Each structure stands twice: as structure tokens, then as C-alpha cells.
PDB file of C-alpha atoms in Angstrom:
ATOM      1  CA  MET A   1      -8.945 -13.976   5.055  1.00 93.00           C
ATOM      2  CA  ILE A   2      -8.645 -10.458   3.691  1.00 96.00           C
ATOM      3  CA  LYS A   3      -8.103  -7.513   6.019  1.00 97.00           C
ATOM      4  CA  ILE A   4      -8.336  -3.981   4.653  1.00 97.00           C
ATOM      5  CA  LEU A   5      -7.866  -0.897   6.843  1.00 96.00           C
ATOM      6  CA  VAL A   6      -7.587   2.768   5.894  1.00 96.00           C
ATOM      7  CA  ARG A   7      -6.894   4.938   8.911  1.00 95.00           C
ATOM      8  CA  GLY A   8      -5.004   7.873  10.325  1.00 95.00           C
ATOM      9  CA  ASP A   9      -3.273   6.165  13.220  1.00 96.00           C
ATOM     10  CA  ASP A  10      -0.140   4.052  12.998  1.00 97.00           C
ATOM     11  CA  PHE A  11      -0.096   0.246  12.782  1.00 97.00           C
ATOM     12  CA  ASP A  12       1.907  -2.530  14.420  1.00 97.00           C
ATOM     13  CA  ALA A  13       3.473  -4.399  11.510  1.00 97.00           C
ATOM     14  CA  GLY A  14       4.803  -7.164  13.757  1.00 96.00           C
ATOM     15  CA  ALA A  15       1.353  -7.920  15.150  1.00 97.00           C
ATOM     16  CA  GLU A  16      -0.142  -7.976  11.653  1.00 97.00           C
ATOM     17  CA  ILE A  17       2.546 -10.367  10.406  1.00 96.00           C
ATOM     18  CA  THR A  18       1.992 -12.600  13.441  1.00 96.00           C
ATOM     19  CA  ASN A  19      -1.751 -12.692  12.691  1.00 95.00           C
ATOM     20  CA  LEU A  20      -1.087 -13.845   9.126  1.00 94.00           C
ATOM     21  CA  SER A  21       1.504 -16.390  10.283  1.00 93.00           C
ATOM     22  CA  ALA A  22      -1.138 -17.973  12.480  1.00 95.00           C
ATOM     23  CA  LEU A  23      -3.134 -18.917   9.364  1.00 92.00           C
ATOM     24  CA  GLY A  24      -0.784 -21.837   8.774  1.00 88.00           C
ATOM     25  CA  GLY A  25       0.915 -21.047   5.490  1.00 86.00           C
ATOM     26  CA  GLY A  26       4.585 -21.747   4.999  1.00 91.00           C
ATOM     27  CA  ALA A  27       5.483 -18.216   3.920  1.00 96.00           C
ATOM     28  CA  VAL A  28       4.603 -14.647   4.868  1.00 97.00           C
ATOM     29  CA  ALA A  29       5.843 -11.703   2.827  1.00 97.00           C
ATOM     30  CA  SER A  30       5.463  -8.091   3.835  1.00 97.00           C
ATOM     31  CA  PHE A  31       6.241  -4.601   2.646  1.00 97.00           C
ATOM     32  CA  ILE A  32       6.216  -1.469   4.791  1.00 97.00           C
ATOM     33  CA  GLY A  33       6.224   1.864   2.992  1.00 95.00           C
ATOM     34  CA  GLN A  34       7.472   4.949   4.815  1.00 96.00           C
ATOM     35  CA  VAL A  35       7.499   8.666   4.071  1.00 94.00           C
ATOM     36  CA  ARG A  36      10.734   9.143   2.182  1.00 89.00           C
ATOM     37  CA  GLY A  37      12.700  12.248   3.042  1.00 83.00           C
ATOM     38  CA  ASP A  38      14.524  14.099   0.305  1.00 78.00           C
ATOM     39  CA  GLY A  39      16.051  16.688   2.602  1.00 82.00           C
ATOM     40  CA  GLU A  40      13.422  19.296   1.785  1.00 90.00           C
ATOM     41  CA  LEU A  41      10.313  17.264   2.630  1.00 92.00           C
ATOM     42  CA  GLU A  42       8.641  17.909   5.971  1.00 92.00           C
ATOM     43  CA  ALA A  43       5.512  15.809   5.567  1.00 94.00           C
ATOM     44  CA  LEU A  44       3.226  14.017   3.164  1.00 94.00           C
ATOM     45  CA  GLU A  45      -0.515  14.546   3.329  1.00 95.00           C
ATOM     46  CA  LEU A  46      -2.695  11.733   2.038  1.00 94.00           C
ATOM     47  CA  GLU A  47      -6.357  12.121   1.157  1.00 92.00           C
ATOM     48  CA  HIS A  48      -8.872   9.614  -0.149  1.00 91.00           C
ATOM     49  CA  TYR A  49     -12.528   8.942  -0.866  1.00 87.00           C
ATOM     50  CA  PRO A  50     -13.432   6.312   1.780  1.00 85.00           C
ATOM     51  CA  ALA A  51     -15.997   4.110   0.013  1.00 84.00           C
ATOM     52  CA  MET A  52     -14.054   4.093  -3.243  1.00 91.00           C
ATOM     53  CA  THR A  53     -10.659   3.508  -1.603  1.00 93.00           C
ATOM     54  CA  GLU A  54     -11.669   0.525   0.507  1.00 92.00           C
ATOM     55  CA  LYS A  55     -13.450  -1.067  -2.446  1.00 94.00           C
ATOM     56  CA  ALA A  56     -10.349  -0.641  -4.635  1.00 95.00           C
ATOM     57  CA  LEU A  57      -8.049  -2.120  -1.968  1.00 96.00           C
ATOM     58  CA  ARG A  58     -10.354  -5.102  -1.499  1.00 96.00           C
ATOM     59  CA  LYS A  59     -10.435  -5.703  -5.254  1.00 96.00           C
ATOM     60  CA  ILE A  60      -6.612  -5.660  -5.380  1.00 96.00           C
ATOM     61  CA  ALA A  61      -6.448  -8.137  -2.464  1.00 97.00           C
ATOM     62  CA  GLU A  62      -9.034 -10.414  -4.070  1.00 97.00           C
ATOM     63  CA  LYS A  63      -7.126 -10.454  -7.375  1.00 96.00           C
ATOM     64  CA  ALA A  64      -3.937 -11.394  -5.514  1.00 97.00           C
ATOM     65  CA  ASP A  65      -5.779 -14.132  -3.613  1.00 96.00           C
ATOM     66  CA  GLU A  66      -7.227 -15.574  -6.825  1.00 95.00           C
ATOM     67  CA  GLN A  67      -3.913 -15.560  -8.685  1.00 96.00           C
ATOM     68  CA  TRP A  68      -1.732 -16.994  -5.896  1.00 95.00           C
ATOM     69  CA  ALA A  69      -4.193 -19.003  -3.706  1.00 88.00           C
ATOM     70  CA  LEU A  70      -3.295 -17.149  -0.516  1.00 96.00           C
ATOM     71  CA  HIS A  71      -4.211 -17.982   3.065  1.00 97.00           C
ATOM     72  CA  GLY A  72      -4.486 -14.311   3.896  1.00 96.00           C
ATOM     73  CA  VAL A  73      -3.908 -10.734   2.795  1.00 98.00           C
ATOM     74  CA  THR A  74      -3.546  -7.632   4.951  1.00 98.00           C
ATOM     75  CA  ILE A  75      -3.457  -4.135   3.518  1.00 98.00           C
ATOM     76  CA  ILE A  76      -3.276  -1.150   5.841  1.00 97.00           C
ATOM     77  CA  HIS A  77      -2.942   2.319   4.371  1.00 96.00           C
ATOM     78  CA  ARG A  78      -2.683   5.477   6.415  1.00 97.00           C
ATOM     79  CA  ILE A  79      -4.182   8.853   5.580  1.00 96.00           C
ATOM     80  CA  GLY A  80      -3.696  12.339   6.927  1.00 96.00           C
ATOM     81  CA  ARG A  81      -0.474  14.227   7.570  1.00 97.00           C
ATOM     82  CA  LEU A  82       2.562  11.953   7.962  1.00 96.00           C
ATOM     83  CA  LYS A  83       6.075  13.113   8.785  1.00 95.00           C
ATOM     84  CA  VAL A  84       9.282  11.849   7.196  1.00 94.00           C
ATOM     85  CA  GLY A  85      10.040   8.327   8.437  1.00 94.00           C
ATOM     86  CA  GLU A  86       6.471   7.489   9.442  1.00 96.00           C
ATOM     87  CA  GLN A  87       4.820   4.341   8.097  1.00 97.00           C
ATOM     88  CA  ILE A  88       2.334   4.847   5.260  1.00 96.00           C
ATOM     89  CA  VAL A  89       1.382   1.384   4.079  1.00 97.00           C
ATOM     90  CA  LEU A  90       1.620  -2.262   5.023  1.00 98.00           C
ATOM     91  CA  ALA A  91       1.008  -5.072   2.570  1.00 98.00           C
ATOM     92  CA  CYS A  92       1.302  -8.661   3.810  1.00 97.00           C
ATOM     93  CA  THR A  93       0.470 -11.969   2.201  1.00 97.00           C
ATOM     94  CA  CYS A  94       0.510 -15.532   3.497  1.00 97.00           C
ATOM     95  CA  SER A  95       0.752 -18.607   1.291  1.00 96.00           C
ATOM     96  CA  ASP A  96       2.108 -22.122   1.269  1.00 96.00           C
ATOM     97  CA  HIS A  97       5.206 -21.118  -0.678  1.00 94.00           C
ATOM     98  CA  ARG A  98       7.784 -18.307  -0.659  1.00 95.00           C
ATOM     99  CA  GLN A  99       7.446 -17.341  -4.320  1.00 96.00           C
ATOM    100  CA  ALA A 100       3.676 -16.913  -4.106  1.00 96.00           C
ATOM    101  CA  ALA A 101       3.950 -14.799  -0.964  1.00 97.00           C
ATOM    102  CA  ILE A 102       6.640 -12.533  -2.411  1.00 97.00           C
ATOM    103  CA  GLU A 103       5.041 -12.167  -5.844  1.00 96.00           C
ATOM    104  CA  SER A 104       1.578 -11.453  -4.448  1.00 97.00           C
ATOM    105  CA  CYS A 105       2.936  -8.836  -2.054  1.00 97.00           C
ATOM    106  CA  SER A 106       4.799  -7.153  -4.904  1.00 95.00           C
ATOM    107  CA  PHE A 107       1.671  -7.266  -7.082  1.00 96.00           C
ATOM    108  CA  ILE A 108      -0.357  -5.586  -4.338  1.00 96.00           C
ATOM    109  CA  MET A 109       2.136  -2.744  -3.969  1.00 94.00           C
ATOM    110  CA  ASP A 110       2.395  -2.195  -7.718  1.00 93.00           C
ATOM    111  CA  GLN A 111      -1.386  -1.995  -7.949  1.00 92.00           C
ATOM    112  CA  LEU A 112      -1.683   0.295  -4.913  1.00 91.00           C
ATOM    113  CA  LYS A 113       0.613   2.836  -6.541  1.00 85.00           C
ATOM    114  CA  THR A 114      -1.652   3.224  -9.581  1.00 84.00           C
ATOM    115  CA  VAL A 115      -5.150   1.833  -8.910  1.00 84.00           C
ATOM    116  CA  ALA A 116      -5.955   2.862  -5.340  1.00 85.00           C
ATOM    117  CA  PRO A 117      -7.518   6.339  -5.173  1.00 86.00           C
ATOM    118  CA  PHE A 118      -5.167   8.206  -2.859  1.00 90.00           C
ATOM    119  CA  TRP A 119      -4.059  11.782  -3.400  1.00 90.00           C
ATOM    120  CA  LYS A 120      -0.678  12.774  -1.986  1.00 92.00           C
ATOM    121  CA  LYS A 121       0.574  16.266  -1.305  1.00 94.00           C
ATOM    122  CA  GLU A 122       4.184  17.001  -0.418  1.00 93.00           C
ATOM    123  CA  ILE A 123       4.732  19.666   2.203  1.00 93.00           C
ATOM    124  CA  LYS A 124       8.227  21.142   2.079  1.00 94.00           C
ATOM    125  CA  LYS A 125      10.186  22.695   4.946  1.00 91.00           C
ATOM    126  CA  ASP A 126       9.905  26.100   3.254  1.00 92.00           C
ATOM    127  CA  GLY A 127       6.104  25.867   3.461  1.00 89.00           C
ATOM    128  CA  SER A 128       5.505  25.137  -0.225  1.00 93.00           C
ATOM    129  CA  GLU A 129       3.101  22.372  -1.194  1.00 92.00           C
ATOM    130  CA  SER A 130       2.634  20.310  -4.345  1.00 89.00           C
ATOM    131  CA  TRP A 131       0.516  17.343  -5.372  1.00 90.00           C
ATOM    132  CA  VAL A 132       2.478  14.198  -6.235  1.00 84.00           C
ATOM    133  CA  GLU A 133       2.104  13.171  -9.865  1.00 79.00           C
ATOM    134  CA  GLU A 134       1.873   9.550 -10.953  1.00 75.00           C
ATOM    135  CA  ARG A 135       5.264   8.242 -12.116  1.00 74.00           C
ATOM    136  CA  GLN A 136       5.687   6.364 -15.371  1.00 72.00           C
ATOM    137  CA  SER A 137       7.761   3.700 -13.579  1.00 74.00           C
ATOM    138  CA  ASP A 138       4.800   2.954 -11.279  1.00 66.00           C
ATOM    139  CA  ILE A 139       2.425   2.718 -14.245  1.00 68.00           C
ATOM    140  CA  ASP A 140       4.813   0.369 -16.054  1.00 71.00           C
ATOM    141  CA  ALA A 141       5.222  -1.841 -12.963  1.00 70.00           C
ATOM    142  CA  ALA A 142       1.452  -2.176 -12.544  1.00 66.00           C
ATOM    143  CA  LYS A 143       0.963  -2.983 -16.235  1.00 75.00           C
ATOM    144  CA  SER A 144       3.705  -5.626 -16.163  1.00 75.00           C
ATOM    145  CA  TRP A 145       1.403  -7.949 -14.191  1.00 77.00           C
ATOM    146  CA  ASN A 146      -0.983  -8.069 -17.154  1.00 78.00           C
ATOM    147  CA  ASP A 147       1.671  -9.517 -19.470  1.00 60.00           C
TER     148      ASP A 147
END
């Protein structure tokens, strides 16, 4: 089972984890990403191209499922204007074993940071705005799964 959602409204991580737990695996791993405040950040604005984004997320989930034989994958990514502390992304995986669940969840997040077509703009408290550039550490983490 693969569940992919891209939406503006918030999600209930507990309910999503419960849904994956019901699939009968022995392990569920999850990651919740939030808007990180640096003191000057007021909000993060996320944009995307719907057809391309959902296809990319599904491909990431399918690759994780193939590599780790998962019972289920859930990826929820929010778009729009999000304030500091709000949830941005949820990645959950369910498998028979802890290592597969944790590794697959980490793989999904590393791929999301570099492969998924989202554009992020930081909005500062002083009213200035800037697009977030891809970080070399994210690129390196995504590439490490190919080794």
C-alpha cells in the first residue's frame, strides 16, 4: 500500500502511523518535518507542480518498497504558506523488521530533499523573501543510497 498526498491542510501523524501499523508489519518508522525557525524566519512558502510532484513522490515510495519489501508507505507533503513550527512533511514506512523500516524512511526523506519538485521561499520577519537553495549535504545524502 502506497499513500501519497500533497495538500495545504495539516495532517494527523498519529492516525497515519496507526493506519500503517494495521498492515501487520513488525515495525513502523516515521519522520515529521517542521518549519525550522532561525529567529528571523516568519514562514516558509512551498510551491509545486501537481502532476510532476505526485509522480515523483510515488516513484520514491515505489523504489523504497522494492528495496526493502515494505507493507506500506505514506508520504504527505504540505504546500502553501507554513509558519514556524508547523508540520511540512510526513514519511512513514511499515515492514517486518526495524532496520528496513528505519532505512526506508531515511531513504525517502533523503530523496524528497533533492528529487521531489518543491520550491521553497523563506519569508523573514522584516518582510524580505528568498528562495531556498539546494544544500550540498542534501545532495550527498541522496547520492549515498546509490553506493
